[in-house]
Amino acid sequence: MSEQITGAQSLIRALETAGVEVAFGIPGGAILPAYDPLFDSRIRHILVRHEQGAGHAAEGYAAATGRVGVCIATSGPGATNLVTPLADALMDSVPLVAVTGQVTSAAIGTDAFQEADTRGITMPITKHNYLVTNPDDIPRTVAEAFHIAATGRPGPVLVDVSKDALQAMTTFHWPDSIDLPGYRPVTRPHSRQVREAARLIVESRRPVLYVGGGVIRARAAAELRVLAELTGIPVVTTLMARGAFPDSHPQHLGMPGMHGTVAAVGALQRSDLLITLGARFDDRVTGKLSTFAPEAKVIHADIDPAEISKNRHADVPIVGDVREVIADLVVALQTEQAAGRVGDYEAWWRQLDGLRATYPLGYVTPDNGELAPQYVVERLGAIAGPDAVYVAGVGQHQMWAAQFIGYERPNSWLNSGGLGTMGYAVPAAMGAKVGRPDATVWAVDGDGCFQMTNQELATCAINDIPIKVAVINNGSLGMVRQWQTLFYNERYSHTDLHSKRIPDFAALAEAYGCVGLRCDKAEDVDATIEQAMAIDDQPVVVDFGVHQDAMVWPMVAAGTSNDDIMVARGMAPDWDRED
């Protein structure tokens, strides 16, 4: 006869069997039965200060390690506080399992205390979700949740368990196999499509490798480099793909999109073939969609068939794991080259090199002696180096971190790309540091973002998670202020946070048990960063007081064509310039 255990014990044993090492969460009434066996579990539970922090920490852990992140919350407000990180994880294809408590099954639908329709609320923002009311279903459900989260296009899965299912007696049976008839992700690409892609590549004259975050999730960076060097084709990496291809590589044109480099944006616009790998033609990359890359044919490879031809028609659609797609494409191109069919991109490179030389990323140092935020980020990247993990919030500082730090390897850049979630950086950095304790982890945050989730500094201090935080403090909601400058006649409606005075971020850091530093002068930047780098046993927060009116350039205004990119206020590039 099988051992009788509670549903709560079964849940924790299921998480252990699934390989969970770390979970981020907060207990509450409905989930409380699960916290009793968790007390004796080998799973490291990190008590956060807000459920949103638990969700973002699980995201950071997953993005930094490639493993499934886990967060736990109670019913009602506990679960609804996970809504933002769940939506964030879905947009950015982050593998996540969220476990939430629910009121007893008999009370569901009665507006019981701390009841919410968690499954209904999260259905549009999860890859899949479950409501478990029978304790016998717990192991199978957990096994399926981890399988779904990690396979195909990764994403968040929610498991909502009623309190009576946690309290009832059951037996533990881990399934020998996963049987999901409606879920069959295609990983192997169709060989005919790959051959057709290879033919288009060697026939094209202005191809671009348009690389998205799917290359990171598929662990395909090594394969991408082989493909790029085999063909000599220029590479652009989206915001979610920074690090998928080394910034130092001569074929890398940088990041495309709203705040991309002129060379990257120009390459896409003038291309005759887009080799799209794990990217989704996001509006921040395409600008006005009808004017995007007007002369280009499209090869679109993605593991999610729903993404192909969703925004832009694909001439050659390839459904499959992008790592396998690239590997097969390399073989097909080698066959083409052996037959003497090789692409000629010499004229194309002359044009792109002209753009790259004429319009490099740069910035203006304020003439009033204030600190340029771009300089801070640039020096941070130079001193911390490419082995560090950089985690950004959302806004101007995010774009500067994407532009002015050199990324040489995958999983070294974490940010909220699709949802654009303020408050992501500190908890996600915490999760990344837990997953990769030997790495230096820097959160590059804005003063607006930092004030949304900085309570997780207490979690870091108490749990010996020594992240480092660079607060790029311009005293305002910087990106919104930039738009007000450009499009609202400098009418700064409710964007001044006064955060250069209130709060004192260095003192706040000290109150949270961290080291607090402040820097307001360019000549002190290096020494301050090095001081932060030398502290390994406590979290460190550096408050960099920077120039308020610094802007992110280049810029494609929302809803306009990429052809209308501005390299500075009122200035457009000469697209057709050559060296």
CSV table of N, CA, C and O in Angstrom, one decimal, residues 117-159:
chain,number,residue,atom,x,y,z
A,117,ASP,N,-10.6,34.7,-9.1
A,117,ASP,CA,-10.6,33.7,-10.2
A,117,ASP,C,-9.2,33.7,-10.8
A,117,ASP,O,-9.0,34.3,-11.9
A,118,THR,N,-8.3,33.1,-10.1
A,118,THR,CA,-6.9,33.2,-10.6
A,118,THR,C,-6.7,32.6,-12.0
A,118,THR,O,-6.0,33.1,-12.8
A,119,ARG,N,-7.3,31.5,-12.2
A,119,ARG,CA,-7.2,30.8,-13.5
A,119,ARG,C,-7.8,31.7,-14.6
A,119,ARG,O,-7.2,31.9,-15.7
A,120,GLY,N,-8.9,32.3,-14.4
A,120,GLY,CA,-9.5,33.2,-15.4
A,120,GLY,C,-8.7,34.4,-15.6
A,120,GLY,O,-8.5,34.8,-16.8
A,121,ILE,N,-8.2,35.0,-14.5
A,121,ILE,CA,-7.4,36.2,-14.6
A,121,ILE,C,-6.2,36.0,-15.4
A,121,ILE,O,-5.8,36.8,-16.3
A,122,THR,N,-5.5,34.9,-15.2
A,122,THR,CA,-4.2,34.6,-15.8
A,122,THR,C,-4.3,33.8,-17.1
A,122,THR,O,-3.2,33.6,-17.7
A,123,MET,N,-5.4,33.4,-17.5
A,123,MET,CA,-5.5,32.6,-18.8
A,123,MET,C,-4.9,33.4,-20.0
A,123,MET,O,-4.2,32.8,-20.8
A,124,PRO,N,-5.1,34.7,-20.2
A,124,PRO,CA,-4.5,35.3,-21.3
A,124,PRO,C,-3.0,35.6,-21.2
A,124,PRO,O,-2.4,36.0,-22.2
A,125,ILE,N,-2.5,35.5,-20.0
A,125,ILE,CA,-1.1,35.9,-19.8
A,125,ILE,C,-0.2,34.7,-19.3
A,125,ILE,O,0.9,34.9,-18.8
A,126,THR,N,-0.7,33.5,-19.6
A,126,THR,CA,0.1,32.3,-19.3
A,126,THR,C,0.1,31.4,-20.5
A,126,THR,O,-0.8,31.5,-21.3
A,127,LYS,N,1.1,30.6,-20.7
A,127,LYS,CA,1.2,29.6,-21.7
A,127,LYS,C,0.1,28.6,-21.5
A,127,LYS,O,-0.5,28.1,-22.4
A,128,HIS,N,-0.1,28.2,-20.2
A,128,HIS,CA,-1.2,27.3,-19.8
A,128,HIS,C,-1.4,27.5,-18.3
A,128,HIS,O,-0.5,28.0,-17.6
A,129,ASN,N,-2.6,27.1,-17.8
A,129,ASN,CA,-2.8,27.2,-16.4
A,129,ASN,C,-3.8,26.1,-15.9
A,129,ASN,O,-4.5,25.5,-16.7
A,130,TYR,N,-3.7,25.8,-14.6
A,130,TYR,CA,-4.5,24.7,-14.1
A,130,TYR,C,-5.1,25.2,-12.8
A,130,TYR,O,-4.6,26.0,-12.0
A,131,LEU,N,-6.3,24.6,-12.5
A,131,LEU,CA,-6.9,24.7,-11.2
A,131,LEU,C,-7.1,23.3,-10.7
A,131,LEU,O,-7.7,22.5,-11.3
A,132,VAL,N,-6.4,23.0,-9.6
A,132,VAL,CA,-6.4,21.6,-9.0
A,132,VAL,C,-7.2,21.6,-7.8
A,132,VAL,O,-6.9,22.3,-6.8
A,133,THR,N,-8.2,20.7,-7.8
A,133,THR,CA,-9.1,20.5,-6.6
A,133,THR,C,-9.0,19.1,-6.1
A,133,THR,O,-9.6,18.8,-5.0
A,134,ASN,N,-8.4,18.2,-6.8
A,134,ASN,CA,-8.2,16.8,-6.4
A,134,ASN,C,-6.7,16.6,-6.1
A,134,ASN,O,-5.9,16.7,-6.9
A,135,PRO,N,-6.5,16.2,-4.8
A,135,PRO,CA,-5.0,16.0,-4.5
A,135,PRO,C,-4.3,15.0,-5.3
A,135,PRO,O,-3.1,15.0,-5.5
A,136,ASP,N,-5.1,14.0,-5.8
A,136,ASP,CA,-4.4,13.0,-6.6
A,136,ASP,C,-3.8,13.5,-7.9
A,136,ASP,O,-3.0,12.9,-8.5
A,137,ASP,N,-4.3,14.7,-8.3
A,137,ASP,CA,-3.9,15.3,-9.6
A,137,ASP,C,-2.6,16.1,-9.5
A,137,ASP,O,-2.1,16.6,-10.5
A,138,ILE,N,-2.2,16.3,-8.2
A,138,ILE,CA,-1.1,17.3,-8.0
A,138,ILE,C,0.2,16.9,-8.8
A,138,ILE,O,0.8,17.7,-9.5
A,139,PRO,N,0.8,15.6,-8.6
A,139,PRO,CA,2.0,15.3,-9.2
A,139,PRO,C,2.0,15.4,-10.7
A,139,PRO,O,2.9,16.0,-11.4
A,140,ARG,N,0.9,14.9,-11.3
A,140,ARG,CA,0.8,14.9,-12.8
A,140,ARG,C,0.7,16.4,-13.3
A,140,ARG,O,1.4,16.8,-14.3
A,141,THR,N,0.0,17.2,-12.6
A,141,THR,CA,-0.2,18.6,-13.0
A,141,THR,C,1.2,19.3,-12.9
A,141,THR,O,1.5,20.1,-13.8
A,142,VAL,N,1.9,19.1,-11.8
A,142,VAL,CA,3.2,19.7,-11.7
A,142,VAL,C,4.2,19.3,-12.8
A,142,VAL,O,4.9,20.1,-13.4
A,143,ALA,N,4.2,18.0,-13.1
A,143,ALA,CA,5.0,17.5,-14.2
A,143,ALA,C,4.7,18.1,-15.5
A,143,ALA,O,5.6,18.5,-16.3
A,144,GLU,N,3.4,18.2,-15.8
A,144,GLU,CA,3.0,18.8,-17.0
A,144,GLU,C,3.4,20.3,-17.1
A,144,GLU,O,3.8,20.8,-18.1
A,145,ALA,N,3.2,21.0,-16.0
A,145,ALA,CA,3.5,22.4,-15.9
A,145,ALA,C,4.9,22.7,-16.3
A,145,ALA,O,5.3,23.6,-17.1
A,146,PHE,N,5.9,21.9,-15.7
A,146,PHE,CA,7.3,22.1,-16.0
A,146,PHE,C,7.6,21.7,-17.4
A,146,PHE,O,8.4,22.4,-18.1
A,147,HIS,N,7.0,20.7,-17.9
A,147,HIS,CA,7.2,20.3,-19.3
A,147,HIS,C,6.7,21.4,-20.3
A,147,HIS,O,7.5,21.8,-21.2
A,148,ILE,N,5.6,21.9,-20.0
A,148,ILE,CA,5.0,23.0,-20.9
A,148,ILE,C,5.8,24.2,-20.8
A,148,ILE,O,6.1,24.9,-21.8
A,149,ALA,N,6.2,24.6,-19.6
A,149,ALA,CA,7.0,25.9,-19.4
A,149,ALA,C,8.3,25.8,-20.2
A,149,ALA,O,8.8,26.8,-20.7
A,150,ALA,N,9.0,24.7,-20.2
A,150,ALA,CA,10.4,24.6,-20.7
A,150,ALA,C,10.5,24.2,-22.1
A,150,ALA,O,11.6,24.3,-22.7
A,151,THR,N,9.4,23.6,-22.7
A,151,THR,CA,9.6,23.1,-24.1
A,151,THR,C,8.9,24.0,-25.1
A,151,THR,O,8.1,24.9,-24.7
A,152,GLY,N,9.1,23.8,-26.4
A,152,GLY,CA,8.6,24.6,-27.4
A,152,GLY,C,9.0,26.1,-27.1
A,152,GLY,O,10.2,26.3,-26.8
A,153,ARG,N,8.1,27.0,-27.3
A,153,ARG,CA,8.4,28.4,-27.0
A,153,ARG,C,8.2,28.5,-25.4
A,153,ARG,O,7.1,28.3,-24.9
A,154,PRO,N,9.3,28.8,-24.7
A,154,PRO,CA,9.2,28.8,-23.2
A,154,PRO,C,8.2,29.8,-22.8
A,154,PRO,O,7.9,30.8,-23.5
A,155,GLY,N,7.6,29.6,-21.6
A,155,GLY,CA,6.6,30.6,-21.1
A,155,GLY,C,6.2,30.2,-19.7
A,155,GLY,O,6.6,29.2,-19.1
A,156,PRO,N,5.3,31.1,-19.1
A,156,PRO,CA,4.8,30.8,-17.7
A,156,PRO,C,3.6,29.9,-17.7
A,156,PRO,O,2.7,30.0,-18.5
A,157,VAL,N,3.6,29.0,-16.7
A,157,VAL,CA,2.5,28.1,-16.4
A,157,VAL,C,2.1,28.3,-15.0
A,157,VAL,O,3.0,28.4,-14.1
A,158,LEU,N,0.8,28.4,-14.7
A,158,LEU,CA,0.3,28.6,-13.4
A,158,LEU,C,-0.4,27.4,-12.9
A,158,LEU,O,-1.2,26.8,-13.6
A,159,VAL,N,-0.1,27.0,-11.7
A,159,VAL,CA,-0.8,25.9,-11.0
A,159,VAL,C,-1.5,26.4,-9.8
A,159,VAL,O,-0.9,26.8,-8.8
